Tab-separated table of C-alpha atoms in Angstrom:
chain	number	residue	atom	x	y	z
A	1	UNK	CA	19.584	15.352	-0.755
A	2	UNK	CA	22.716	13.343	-1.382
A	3	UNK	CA	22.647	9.730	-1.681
A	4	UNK	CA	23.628	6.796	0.828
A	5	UNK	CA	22.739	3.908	2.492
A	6	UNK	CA	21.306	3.219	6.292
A	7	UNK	CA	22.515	0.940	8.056
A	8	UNK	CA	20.558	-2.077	9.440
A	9	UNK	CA	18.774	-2.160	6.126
A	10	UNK	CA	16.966	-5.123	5.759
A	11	UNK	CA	18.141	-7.565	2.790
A	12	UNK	CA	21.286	-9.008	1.260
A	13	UNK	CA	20.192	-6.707	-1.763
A	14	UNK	CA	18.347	-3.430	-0.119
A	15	UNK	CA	21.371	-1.384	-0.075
A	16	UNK	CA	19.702	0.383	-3.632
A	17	UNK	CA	17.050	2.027	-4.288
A	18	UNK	CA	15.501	1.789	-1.207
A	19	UNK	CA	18.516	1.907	1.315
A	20	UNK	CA	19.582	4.961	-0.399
A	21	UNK	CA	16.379	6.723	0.012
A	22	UNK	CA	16.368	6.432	3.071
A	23	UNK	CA	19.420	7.539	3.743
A	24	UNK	CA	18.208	10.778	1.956
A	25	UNK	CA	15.550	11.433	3.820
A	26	UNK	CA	17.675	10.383	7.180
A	27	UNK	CA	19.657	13.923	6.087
A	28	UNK	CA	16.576	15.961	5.672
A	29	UNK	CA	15.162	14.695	9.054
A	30	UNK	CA	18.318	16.207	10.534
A	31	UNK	CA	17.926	19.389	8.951
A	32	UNK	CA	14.383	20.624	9.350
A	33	UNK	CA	10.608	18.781	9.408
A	34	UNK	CA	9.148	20.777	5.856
A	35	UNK	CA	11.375	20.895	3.146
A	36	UNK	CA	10.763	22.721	0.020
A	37	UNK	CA	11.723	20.393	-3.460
A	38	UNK	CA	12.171	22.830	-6.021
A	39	UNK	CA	11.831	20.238	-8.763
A	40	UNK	CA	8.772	19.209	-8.616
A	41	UNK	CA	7.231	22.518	-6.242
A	42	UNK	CA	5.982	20.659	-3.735
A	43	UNK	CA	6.685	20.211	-0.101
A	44	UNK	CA	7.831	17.620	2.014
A	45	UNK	CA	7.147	16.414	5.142
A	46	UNK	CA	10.015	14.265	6.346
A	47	UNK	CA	9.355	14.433	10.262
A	48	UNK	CA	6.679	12.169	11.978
A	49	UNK	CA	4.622	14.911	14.459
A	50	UNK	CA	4.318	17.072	10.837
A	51	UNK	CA	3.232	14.093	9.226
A	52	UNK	CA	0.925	13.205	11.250
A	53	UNK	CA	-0.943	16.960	10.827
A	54	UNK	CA	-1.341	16.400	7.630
A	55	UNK	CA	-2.955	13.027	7.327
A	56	UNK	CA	-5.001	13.983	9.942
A	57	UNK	CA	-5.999	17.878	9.237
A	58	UNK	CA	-8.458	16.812	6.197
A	59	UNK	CA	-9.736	20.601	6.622
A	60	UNK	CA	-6.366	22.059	5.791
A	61	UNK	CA	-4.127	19.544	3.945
A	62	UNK	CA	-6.893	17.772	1.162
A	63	UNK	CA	-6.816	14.850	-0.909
A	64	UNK	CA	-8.197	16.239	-3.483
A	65	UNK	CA	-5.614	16.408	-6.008
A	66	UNK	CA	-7.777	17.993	-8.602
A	67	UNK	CA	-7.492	21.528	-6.902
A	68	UNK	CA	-4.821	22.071	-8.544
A	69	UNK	CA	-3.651	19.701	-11.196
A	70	UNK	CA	-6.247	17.863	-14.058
A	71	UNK	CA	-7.087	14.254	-12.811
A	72	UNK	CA	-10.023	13.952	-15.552
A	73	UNK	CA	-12.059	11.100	-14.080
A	74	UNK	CA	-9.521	9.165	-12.451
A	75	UNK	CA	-10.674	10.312	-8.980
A	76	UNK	CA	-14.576	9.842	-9.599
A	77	UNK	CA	-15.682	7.476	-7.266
A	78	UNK	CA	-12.247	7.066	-5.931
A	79	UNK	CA	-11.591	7.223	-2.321
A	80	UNK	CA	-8.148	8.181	-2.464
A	81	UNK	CA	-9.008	11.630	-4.007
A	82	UNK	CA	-12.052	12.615	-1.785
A	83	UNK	CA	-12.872	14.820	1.711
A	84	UNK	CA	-15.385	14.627	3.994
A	85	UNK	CA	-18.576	14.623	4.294
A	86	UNK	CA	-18.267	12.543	0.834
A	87	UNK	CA	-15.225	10.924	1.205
A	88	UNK	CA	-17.057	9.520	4.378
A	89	UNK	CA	-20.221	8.329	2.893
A	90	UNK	CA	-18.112	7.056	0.096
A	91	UNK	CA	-16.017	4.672	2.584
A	92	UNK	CA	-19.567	3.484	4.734
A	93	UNK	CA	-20.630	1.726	1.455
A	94	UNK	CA	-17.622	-0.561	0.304
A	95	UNK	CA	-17.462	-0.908	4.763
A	96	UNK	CA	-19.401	-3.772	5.199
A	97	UNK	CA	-17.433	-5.828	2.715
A	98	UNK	CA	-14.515	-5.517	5.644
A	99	UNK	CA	-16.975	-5.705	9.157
A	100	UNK	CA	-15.319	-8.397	11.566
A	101	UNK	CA	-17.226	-11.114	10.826
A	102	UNK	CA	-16.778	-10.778	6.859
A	103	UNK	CA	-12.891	-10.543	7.506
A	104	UNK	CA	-12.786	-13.811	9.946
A	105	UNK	CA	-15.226	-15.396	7.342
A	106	UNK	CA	-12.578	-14.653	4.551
A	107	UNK	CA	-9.971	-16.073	6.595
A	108	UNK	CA	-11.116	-19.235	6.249
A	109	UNK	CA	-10.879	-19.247	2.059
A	110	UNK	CA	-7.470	-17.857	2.738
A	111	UNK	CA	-6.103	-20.001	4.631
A	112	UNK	CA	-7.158	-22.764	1.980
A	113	UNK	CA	-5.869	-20.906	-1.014
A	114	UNK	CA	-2.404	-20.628	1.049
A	115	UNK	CA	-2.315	-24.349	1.496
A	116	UNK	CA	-2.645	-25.131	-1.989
A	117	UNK	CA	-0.551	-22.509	-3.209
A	118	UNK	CA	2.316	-24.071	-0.936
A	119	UNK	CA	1.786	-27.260	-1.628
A	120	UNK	CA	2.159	-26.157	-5.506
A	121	UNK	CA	5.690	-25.492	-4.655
A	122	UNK	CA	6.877	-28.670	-2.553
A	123	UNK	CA	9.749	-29.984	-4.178
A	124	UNK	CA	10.772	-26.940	-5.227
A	125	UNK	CA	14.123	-25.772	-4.341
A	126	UNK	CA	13.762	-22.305	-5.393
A	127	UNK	CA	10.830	-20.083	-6.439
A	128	UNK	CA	10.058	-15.892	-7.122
A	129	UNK	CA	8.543	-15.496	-3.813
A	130	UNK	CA	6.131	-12.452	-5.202
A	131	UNK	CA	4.839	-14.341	-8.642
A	132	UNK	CA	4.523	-17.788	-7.249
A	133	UNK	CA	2.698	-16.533	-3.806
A	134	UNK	CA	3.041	-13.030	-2.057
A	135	UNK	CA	0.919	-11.872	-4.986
A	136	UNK	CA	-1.208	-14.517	-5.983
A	137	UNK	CA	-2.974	-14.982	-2.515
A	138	UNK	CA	-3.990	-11.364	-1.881
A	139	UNK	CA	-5.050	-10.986	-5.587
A	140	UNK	CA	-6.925	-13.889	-5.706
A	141	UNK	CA	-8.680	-12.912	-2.371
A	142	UNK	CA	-9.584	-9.467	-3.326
A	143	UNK	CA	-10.888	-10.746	-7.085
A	144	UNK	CA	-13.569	-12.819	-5.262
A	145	UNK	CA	-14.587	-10.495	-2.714
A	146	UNK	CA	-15.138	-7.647	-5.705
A	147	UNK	CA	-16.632	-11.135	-7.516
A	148	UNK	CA	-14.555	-10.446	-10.573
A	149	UNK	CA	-12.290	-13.916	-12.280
A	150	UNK	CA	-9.264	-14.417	-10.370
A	151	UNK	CA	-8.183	-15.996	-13.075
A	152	UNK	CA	-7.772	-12.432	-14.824
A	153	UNK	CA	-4.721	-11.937	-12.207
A	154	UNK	CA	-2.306	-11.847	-15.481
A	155	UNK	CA	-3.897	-8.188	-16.386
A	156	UNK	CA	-4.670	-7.441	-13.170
A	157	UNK	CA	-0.528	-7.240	-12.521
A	158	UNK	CA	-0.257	-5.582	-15.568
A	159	UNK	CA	-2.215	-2.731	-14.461
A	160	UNK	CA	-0.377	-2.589	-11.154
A	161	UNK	CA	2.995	-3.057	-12.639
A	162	UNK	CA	2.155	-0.211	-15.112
A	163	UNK	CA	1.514	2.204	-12.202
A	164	UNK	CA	4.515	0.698	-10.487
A	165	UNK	CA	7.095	1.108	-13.121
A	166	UNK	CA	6.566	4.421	-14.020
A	167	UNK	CA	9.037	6.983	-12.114
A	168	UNK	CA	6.714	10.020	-13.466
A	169	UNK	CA	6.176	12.920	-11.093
A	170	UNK	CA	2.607	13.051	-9.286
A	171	UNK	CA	2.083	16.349	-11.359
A	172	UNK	CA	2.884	14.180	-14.431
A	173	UNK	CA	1.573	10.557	-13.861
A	174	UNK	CA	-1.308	11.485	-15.846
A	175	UNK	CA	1.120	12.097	-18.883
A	176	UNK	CA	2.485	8.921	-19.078
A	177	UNK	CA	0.882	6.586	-21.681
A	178	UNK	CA	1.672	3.473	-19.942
A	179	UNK	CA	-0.256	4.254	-17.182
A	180	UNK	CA	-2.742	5.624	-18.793
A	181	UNK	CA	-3.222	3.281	-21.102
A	182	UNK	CA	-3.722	0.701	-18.280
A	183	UNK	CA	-6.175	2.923	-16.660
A	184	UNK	CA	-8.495	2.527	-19.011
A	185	UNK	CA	-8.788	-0.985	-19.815
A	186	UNK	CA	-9.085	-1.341	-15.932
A	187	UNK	CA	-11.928	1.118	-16.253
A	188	UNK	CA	-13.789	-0.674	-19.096
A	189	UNK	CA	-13.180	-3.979	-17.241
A	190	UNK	CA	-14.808	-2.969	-14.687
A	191	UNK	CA	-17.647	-0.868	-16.332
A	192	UNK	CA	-18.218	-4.047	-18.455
A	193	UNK	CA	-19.042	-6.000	-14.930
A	194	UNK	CA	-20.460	-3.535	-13.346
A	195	UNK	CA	-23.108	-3.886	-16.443
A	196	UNK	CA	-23.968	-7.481	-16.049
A	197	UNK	CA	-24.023	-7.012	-11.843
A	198	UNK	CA	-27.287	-4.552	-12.621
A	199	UNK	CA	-28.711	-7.035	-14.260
A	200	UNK	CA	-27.810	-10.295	-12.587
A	201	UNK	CA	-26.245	-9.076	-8.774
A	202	UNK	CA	-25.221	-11.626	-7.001
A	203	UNK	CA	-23.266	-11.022	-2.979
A	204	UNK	CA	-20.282	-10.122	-4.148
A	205	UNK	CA	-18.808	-6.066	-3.655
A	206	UNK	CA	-19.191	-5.220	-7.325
A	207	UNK	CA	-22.783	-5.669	-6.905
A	208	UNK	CA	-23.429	-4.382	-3.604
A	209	UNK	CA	-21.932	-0.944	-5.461
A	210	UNK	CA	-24.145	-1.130	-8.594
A	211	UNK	CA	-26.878	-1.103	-5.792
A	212	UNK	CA	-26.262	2.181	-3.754
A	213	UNK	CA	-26.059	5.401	-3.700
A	214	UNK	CA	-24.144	8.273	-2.794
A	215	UNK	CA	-25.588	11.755	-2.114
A	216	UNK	CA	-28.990	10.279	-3.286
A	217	UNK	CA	-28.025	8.899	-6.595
A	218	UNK	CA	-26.570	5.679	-8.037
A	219	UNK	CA	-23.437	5.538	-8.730
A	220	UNK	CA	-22.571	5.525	-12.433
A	221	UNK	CA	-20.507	2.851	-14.351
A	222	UNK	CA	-17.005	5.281	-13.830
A	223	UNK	CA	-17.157	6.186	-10.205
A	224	UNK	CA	-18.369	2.025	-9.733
A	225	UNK	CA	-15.059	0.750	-12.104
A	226	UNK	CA	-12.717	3.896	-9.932
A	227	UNK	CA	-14.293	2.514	-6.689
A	228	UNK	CA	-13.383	-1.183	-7.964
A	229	UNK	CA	-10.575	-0.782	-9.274
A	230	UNK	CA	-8.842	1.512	-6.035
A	231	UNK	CA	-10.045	-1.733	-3.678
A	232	UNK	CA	-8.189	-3.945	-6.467
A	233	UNK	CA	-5.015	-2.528	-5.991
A	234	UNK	CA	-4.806	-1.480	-2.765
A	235	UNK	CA	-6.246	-4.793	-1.702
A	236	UNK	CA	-3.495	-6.456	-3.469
A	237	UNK	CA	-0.267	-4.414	-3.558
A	238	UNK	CA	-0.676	-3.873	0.218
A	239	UNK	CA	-0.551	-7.306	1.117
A	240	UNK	CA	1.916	-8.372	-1.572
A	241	UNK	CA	4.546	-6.199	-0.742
A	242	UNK	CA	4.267	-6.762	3.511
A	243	UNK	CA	4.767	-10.137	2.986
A	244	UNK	CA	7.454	-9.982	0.911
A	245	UNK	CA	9.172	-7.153	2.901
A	246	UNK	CA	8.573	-9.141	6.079
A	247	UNK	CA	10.538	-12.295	4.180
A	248	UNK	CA	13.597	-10.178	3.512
A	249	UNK	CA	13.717	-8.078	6.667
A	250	UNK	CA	13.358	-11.534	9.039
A	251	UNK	CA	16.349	-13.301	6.268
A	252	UNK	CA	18.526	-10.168	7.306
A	253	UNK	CA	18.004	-10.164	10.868
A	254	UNK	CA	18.225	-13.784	11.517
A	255	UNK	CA	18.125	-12.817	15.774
A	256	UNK	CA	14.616	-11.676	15.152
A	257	UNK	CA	14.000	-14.236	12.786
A	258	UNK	CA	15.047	-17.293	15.771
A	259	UNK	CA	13.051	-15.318	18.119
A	260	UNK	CA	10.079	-15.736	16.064
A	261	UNK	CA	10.960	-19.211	15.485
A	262	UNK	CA	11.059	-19.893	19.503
A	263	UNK	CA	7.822	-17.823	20.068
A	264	UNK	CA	5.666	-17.604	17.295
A	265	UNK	CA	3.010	-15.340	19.202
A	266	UNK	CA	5.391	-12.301	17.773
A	267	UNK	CA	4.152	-12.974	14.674
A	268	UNK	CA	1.876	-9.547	15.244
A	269	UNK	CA	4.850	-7.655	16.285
A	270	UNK	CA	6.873	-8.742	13.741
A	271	UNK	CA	4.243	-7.552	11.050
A	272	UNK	CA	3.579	-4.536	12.795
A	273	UNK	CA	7.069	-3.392	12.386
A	274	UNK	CA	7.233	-4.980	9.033
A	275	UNK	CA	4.660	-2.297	8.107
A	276	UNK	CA	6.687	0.465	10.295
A	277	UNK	CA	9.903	-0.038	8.371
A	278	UNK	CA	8.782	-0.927	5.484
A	279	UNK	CA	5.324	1.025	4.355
A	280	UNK	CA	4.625	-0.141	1.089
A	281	UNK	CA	3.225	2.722	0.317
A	282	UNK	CA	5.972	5.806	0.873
A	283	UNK	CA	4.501	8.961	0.785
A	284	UNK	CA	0.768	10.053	0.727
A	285	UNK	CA	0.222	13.554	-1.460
A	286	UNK	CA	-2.520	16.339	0.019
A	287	UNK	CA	-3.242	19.894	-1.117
A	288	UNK	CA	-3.718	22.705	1.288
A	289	UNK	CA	-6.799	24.821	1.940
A	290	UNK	CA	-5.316	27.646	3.490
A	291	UNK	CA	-2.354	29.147	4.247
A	292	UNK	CA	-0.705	27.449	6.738
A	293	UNK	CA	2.280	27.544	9.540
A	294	UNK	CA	3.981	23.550	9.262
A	295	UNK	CA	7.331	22.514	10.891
A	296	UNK	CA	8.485	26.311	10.832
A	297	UNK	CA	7.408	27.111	7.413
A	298	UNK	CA	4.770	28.664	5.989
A	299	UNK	CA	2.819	27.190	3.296
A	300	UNK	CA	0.573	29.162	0.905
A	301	UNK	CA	-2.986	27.889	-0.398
A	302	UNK	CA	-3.245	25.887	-3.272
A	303	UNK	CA	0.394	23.723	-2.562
A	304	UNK	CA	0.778	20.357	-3.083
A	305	UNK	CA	2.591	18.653	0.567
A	306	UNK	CA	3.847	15.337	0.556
A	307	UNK	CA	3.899	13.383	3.423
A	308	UNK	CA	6.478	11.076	3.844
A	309	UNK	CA	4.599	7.686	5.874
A	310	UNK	CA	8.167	5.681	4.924
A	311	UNK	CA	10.448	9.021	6.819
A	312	UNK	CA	8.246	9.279	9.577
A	313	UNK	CA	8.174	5.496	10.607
A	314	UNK	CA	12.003	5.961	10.679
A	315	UNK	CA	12.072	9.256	12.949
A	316	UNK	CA	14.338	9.167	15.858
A	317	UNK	CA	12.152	11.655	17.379
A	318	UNK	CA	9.416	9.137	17.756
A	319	UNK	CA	11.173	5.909	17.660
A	320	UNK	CA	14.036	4.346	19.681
A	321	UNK	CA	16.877	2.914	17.182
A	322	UNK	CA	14.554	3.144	14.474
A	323	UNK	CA	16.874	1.681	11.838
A	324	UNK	CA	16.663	-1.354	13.758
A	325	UNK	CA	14.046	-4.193	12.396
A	326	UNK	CA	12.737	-4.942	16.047
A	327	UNK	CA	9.649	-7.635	16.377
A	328	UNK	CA	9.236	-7.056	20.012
A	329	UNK	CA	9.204	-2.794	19.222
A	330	UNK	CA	6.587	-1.738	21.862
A	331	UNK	CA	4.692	0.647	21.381
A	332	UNK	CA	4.664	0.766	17.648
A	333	UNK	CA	2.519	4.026	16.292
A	334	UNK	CA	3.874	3.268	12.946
A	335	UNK	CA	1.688	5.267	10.452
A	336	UNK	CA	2.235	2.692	7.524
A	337	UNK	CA	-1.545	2.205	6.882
A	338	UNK	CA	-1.657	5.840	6.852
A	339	UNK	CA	-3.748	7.754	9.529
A	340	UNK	CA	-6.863	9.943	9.603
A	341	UNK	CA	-9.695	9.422	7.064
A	342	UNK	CA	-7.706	7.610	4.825
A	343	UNK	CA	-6.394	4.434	7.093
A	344	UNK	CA	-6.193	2.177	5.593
A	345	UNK	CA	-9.903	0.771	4.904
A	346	UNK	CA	-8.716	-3.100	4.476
A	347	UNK	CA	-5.968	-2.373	7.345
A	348	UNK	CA	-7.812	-5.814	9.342
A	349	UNK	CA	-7.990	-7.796	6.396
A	350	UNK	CA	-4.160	-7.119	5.328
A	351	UNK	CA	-2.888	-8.043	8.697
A	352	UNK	CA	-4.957	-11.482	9.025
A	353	UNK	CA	-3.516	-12.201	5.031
A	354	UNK	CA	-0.386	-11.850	6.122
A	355	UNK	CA	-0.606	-13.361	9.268
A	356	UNK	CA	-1.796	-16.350	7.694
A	357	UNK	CA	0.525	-16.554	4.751
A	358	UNK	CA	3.579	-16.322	6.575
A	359	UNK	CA	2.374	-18.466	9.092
A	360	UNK	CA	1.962	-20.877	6.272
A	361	UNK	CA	4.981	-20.030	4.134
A	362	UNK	CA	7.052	-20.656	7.429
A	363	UNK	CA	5.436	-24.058	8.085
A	364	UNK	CA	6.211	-25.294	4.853
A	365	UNK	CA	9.410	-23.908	3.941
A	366	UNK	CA	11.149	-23.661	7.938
A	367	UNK	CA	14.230	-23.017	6.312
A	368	UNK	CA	13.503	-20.396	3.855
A	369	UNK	CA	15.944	-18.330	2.429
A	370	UNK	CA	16.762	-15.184	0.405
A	371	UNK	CA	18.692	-15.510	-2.630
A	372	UNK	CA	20.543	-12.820	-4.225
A	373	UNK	CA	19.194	-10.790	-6.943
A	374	UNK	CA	16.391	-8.870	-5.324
A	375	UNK	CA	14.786	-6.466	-7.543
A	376	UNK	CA	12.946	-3.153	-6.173
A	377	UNK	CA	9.864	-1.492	-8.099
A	378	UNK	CA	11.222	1.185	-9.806
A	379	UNK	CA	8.176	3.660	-8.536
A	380	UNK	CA	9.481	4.346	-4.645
A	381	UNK	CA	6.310	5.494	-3.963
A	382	UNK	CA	5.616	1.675	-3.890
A	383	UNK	CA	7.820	0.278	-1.188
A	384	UNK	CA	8.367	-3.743	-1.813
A	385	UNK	CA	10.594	-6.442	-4.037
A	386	UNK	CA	8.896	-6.849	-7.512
A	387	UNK	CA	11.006	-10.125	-7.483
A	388	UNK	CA	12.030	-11.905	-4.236
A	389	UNK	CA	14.388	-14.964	-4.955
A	390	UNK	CA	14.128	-17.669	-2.456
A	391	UNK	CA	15.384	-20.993	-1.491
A	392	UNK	CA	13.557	-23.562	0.819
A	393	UNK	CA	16.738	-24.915	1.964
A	394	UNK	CA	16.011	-28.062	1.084
């Protein structure tokens, strides 16, 4: 797919990386819904309806990867890499850490960590929106609710920027050292807690996992570190990059922006189709079961599909002007959180973060700016600035 930019992008600096894959994916909407990538062997779902199918067929498309390629024990106790019936008794015991009432109660510790972060940067006429607060308040509210040290967030972003910077296939992520490497110390970090929880738990997640079981049994010191360690960087990288995406696609469209400003009960809307155009996660990766018939193509057993969550929020099939960042966009059936099994488990908790921190950042900082020199991960699976300039505008 050749290369160019959308328009109606959001941000001074989006037409890279991102603009331009979108604008690939744009051409192989308008050529068919399943499209073959003879690179990598692997097939692509570009079209929303397709898309759809195969987050929600758990029967025919699969999450688990290791079918077909070696994950070792990278998807023990992971989520991300499991069916049902497990996959489901796996999610009902890290559930209760995001019930209603535990959200709203976390809300209130959130809302407090916003304030001081903010008030950290008064008097500050400039500031890396992602370092100095899109990341810091979701990491710091996922490191107490697993009840590990927030103040470990320096390696915890070095895990997630090792997984972010690599531009490795999926067939070859496993390869790369870097990411490897950072697996691993995340799994001994949380093996090492997971130790102390079994013999002093306390109310926190980490403990509530030492404690059950799954299929009967206990779960062991890997699957507890690959369950911790999923809800670490999902709980995180999530939130981080929809508020930061929400920043620069409300500085681009500055009518949306003084709509929002004039009625701020479109805050929901406008995060809603923060998530739509922006996913920050792109693509979601299945294997099928079976042969099966997809968009007009038949796909053998055994194939890895790839279902593009950041394509299908942008199909003009499903969406009026889609390349249009639209607050009021009713109805929305964006499937940036995913669908199926794997929604997004935190989905509740993400929105009320983000709700609150931009409700916050905007209070503070009315007149809040981007600056130029945005800078995109380099992993487009991971859809967000890893550095967000900004100016309070006095």
């Amino acid at each position: 797919m050749a290369e160019e930019t959308t328009p109606g992008a959001a941000g001074a600096e989006s037409p890279g990386p991102v603009a331009a894959l979108m604008g690939q994916l744009a051409m192989a909407r308008a050529f068919k819904s399943v499209v073959f990538d003879d690179n990598t062997k692997t097939w692509q779902v570009v079209r929303y309806d397709e898309a759809v199918q195969v987050l929600t067929d758990a029967s025919t498309f699969s999450a688990q990867l290791d079918r077909v390629m070696p994950l070792g024990t990278v998807n023990r106790g992971n989520l991300g890499f499991m069916d049902p019936p497990e996959h489901n008794q796996a999610r009902a015991l890290v559930g209760q850490a995001f019930t209603p009432r535990t959200v709203q109660e976390l809300g209130a510790r959130m809302e407090t960590v916003t304030e001081e972060l903010l008030t950290g940067l008064a008097g500050r006429g400039e500031f890396d929106l992602i370092a100095d607060f899109a990341y810091t308040l979701p990491v710091i509210t996922i490191a107490e609710l697993l009840g590990v040290p927030a103040e470990d967030r320096a390696l915890f972003h070095k895990w997630a920027q090792a997984r972010a910077s690599t531009t490795s296939a999926v067939t070859d992520v496993l390869k790369d050292e870097k990411v490897m490497d950072a697996l691993r110390e995340q799994t001994e970090y949380f093996s090492e807690h997971a130790r102390a929880r079994r013999k002093n738990p306390g109310d926190d997640l980490l403990s509530q996992l030492t404690q059950a079981e799954l299929d009967g049994d206990r779960l062991d010191e890997e699957e507890i570190a690959n369950f911790a360690g999923l809800l670490l960087m999902a709980g995180h990288v999530t939130a981080t990059s929809v508020i930061a995406s929400a920043v620069l696609a409300l500085d681009d469209n500055p009518d949306q922006a003084a709509a929002l400003r004039t009625d701020p009960a479109l805050l929901p809307g406008a995060i809603e189709e923060t998530i739509r155009y922006y996913p920050p996660l792109s693509q979601a990766f299945r294997v099928t079961t079976r042969e099966v018939e997809l968009g007009g193509e038949t796909i053998p057993e055994g194939q890895i599909v790839v279902a593009w969550m950041l394509s299908a929020n942008h199909d003009e099939r499903r969406f009026t002007d889609p390349q249009k960042f639209d607050i009021r966009r009713d109805p929305n059936p964006h499937i940036g959180f995913s669908r199926g099994v794997h929604f997004c488990l935190g989905a509740a908790l993400a929105r009320l973060e983000i709700r609150i921190a931009l409700e916050g950042l905007y209070r503070h900082f009315p007149n809040l700016k981007v600056l130029p020199g945005t800078e995109w991960h380099d992993n487009l699976r991971l859809i967000g600035p890893r550095y967000l300039p900004v100016g309070t505008g006095g």
